[in-house]
XYZ file of C-alpha atoms in Angstrom:
142
model
C -27.975 6.739 -7.720
C -30.470 7.436 -10.117
C -32.304 4.769 -10.625
C -33.290 4.298 -7.307
C -34.046 7.287 -6.447
C -37.672 7.335 -7.637
C -40.421 4.763 -6.665
C -39.115 2.374 -9.709
C -38.281 -0.480 -7.420
C -37.697 -2.933 -10.494
C -34.562 -3.859 -9.098
C -35.550 -4.493 -5.620
C -34.025 -7.507 -3.640
C -35.787 -7.190 -0.249
C -37.135 -5.493 1.627
C -36.893 -5.168 5.917
C -37.297 -3.014 9.014
C -34.780 -1.394 11.516
C -34.551 0.541 14.063
C -32.124 4.063 14.334
C -30.213 2.510 18.030
C -28.395 4.952 19.825
C -25.203 4.027 18.595
C -26.217 5.439 15.419
C -26.500 8.465 16.318
C -24.329 11.559 15.678
C -23.106 13.804 18.385
C -25.889 16.188 17.031
C -28.352 13.413 18.493
C -29.577 12.243 14.869
C -28.348 9.331 12.325
C -24.232 9.742 11.559
C -23.959 8.914 7.614
C -21.331 6.136 9.186
C -24.136 4.492 10.841
C -26.231 4.549 7.514
C -23.568 1.946 5.367
C -24.069 0.022 8.616
C -27.497 -0.357 8.188
C -27.216 -1.097 4.872
C -24.726 -3.587 5.827
C -27.462 -5.347 8.599
C -30.066 -5.099 4.834
C -26.883 -7.233 2.990
C -26.472 -9.910 5.115
C -30.640 -10.470 6.141
C -30.557 -10.840 2.232
C -28.295 -12.808 1.783
C -28.494 -14.922 5.317
C -32.946 -15.211 3.855
C -30.803 -16.799 0.845
C -29.153 -19.319 3.232
C -25.496 -17.759 2.627
C -23.546 -15.188 3.948
C -20.995 -12.545 2.651
C -18.014 -15.447 3.523
C -19.550 -17.601 0.927
C -22.659 -15.979 -1.351
C -23.462 -18.642 -3.614
C -19.580 -19.865 -3.282
C -17.855 -16.692 -3.031
C -16.402 -14.212 -0.472
C -18.215 -10.462 -1.293
C -16.165 -7.321 -0.193
C -17.485 -3.666 -1.096
C -14.865 -2.097 -3.200
C -16.207 1.236 -2.607
C -19.691 3.259 -1.448
C -21.359 6.621 -1.558
C -23.723 8.259 0.817
C -26.396 11.001 0.269
C -27.652 11.801 3.597
C -31.800 13.982 3.106
C -33.344 13.565 6.454
C -32.215 13.691 9.972
C -33.059 10.347 11.606
C -33.765 10.023 15.852
C -33.307 7.231 18.009
C -35.894 5.168 18.399
C -37.516 5.931 14.400
C -38.323 2.972 12.538
C -37.120 2.707 8.922
C -38.337 0.906 5.766
C -34.899 -0.042 4.367
C -34.881 -0.866 0.853
C -32.045 -2.594 -2.023
C -31.557 -3.106 -4.986
C -28.881 -4.015 -7.425
C -27.534 -2.224 -11.048
C -24.530 -2.515 -12.828
C -23.905 -6.850 -12.608
C -20.348 -7.716 -14.225
C -18.072 -10.456 -14.153
C -16.685 -9.918 -10.856
C -19.455 -7.560 -9.284
C -22.563 -5.303 -9.045
C -23.566 -2.304 -7.000
C -26.504 -2.693 -4.252
C -28.775 0.250 -4.057
C -30.478 1.252 -0.564
C -32.950 3.605 0.757
C -34.047 4.033 3.898
C -37.499 5.448 4.165
C -38.708 6.558 8.038
C -42.325 4.578 8.570
C -43.872 7.260 10.693
C -44.073 9.975 7.738
C -42.321 8.248 4.499
C -39.402 11.004 4.585
C -36.307 9.305 3.043
C -33.617 9.907 4.906
C -30.870 8.323 3.008
C -29.780 6.452 -0.184
C -26.323 4.764 -0.959
C -24.618 2.650 -3.310
C -21.913 0.050 -2.273
C -19.800 -1.745 -4.945
C -19.100 -5.403 -4.330
C -16.843 -7.905 -5.619
C -16.121 -11.421 -5.147
C -12.870 -12.335 -3.411
C -10.950 -14.970 -4.172
C -8.335 -14.978 -0.777
C -6.304 -17.828 -2.099
C -5.267 -15.713 -4.407
C -5.645 -11.969 -3.171
C -7.461 -11.161 -6.359
C -10.980 -10.390 -7.709
C -13.232 -13.253 -8.875
C -15.904 -13.872 -11.519
C -19.361 -14.002 -9.768
C -20.301 -17.741 -9.212
C -23.315 -19.262 -11.138
C -25.405 -19.281 -8.225
C -25.119 -15.497 -7.141
C -25.563 -14.422 -10.942
C -28.513 -16.083 -11.137
C -29.885 -14.498 -7.933
C -28.645 -11.270 -9.296
C -30.405 -11.655 -12.699
C -33.634 -12.825 -11.458
C -34.262 -9.252 -10.339
């Protein structure tokens, strides 16, 4: 995740704001690690919606998450407003990686970084398929 961990946002696809909700909290009363992936999902869905797409039709393909990694850096709490950024790396024939950074707006503290491996999937044939040209074009513009 080093490419997206600093101030270099060349790969930025979208920036949005989120708010830590009660359902995002762990038993310790702070932002749960698993909630970080849910927040990343919201960011991904907003990006796709902004393109007029969804996870079931991202330029002609279904997107599925093949893997994920979360680096939890600081505690977030109920009501914290977050700046959520999503970037791209490792564009391949059938997939790519999305990189996320969640920063508390009030103090600029990075709470978490995440990386999700996304692949295009053909449910009819139950296999990974090539990136559709429309999706590749959007990803490579960055």
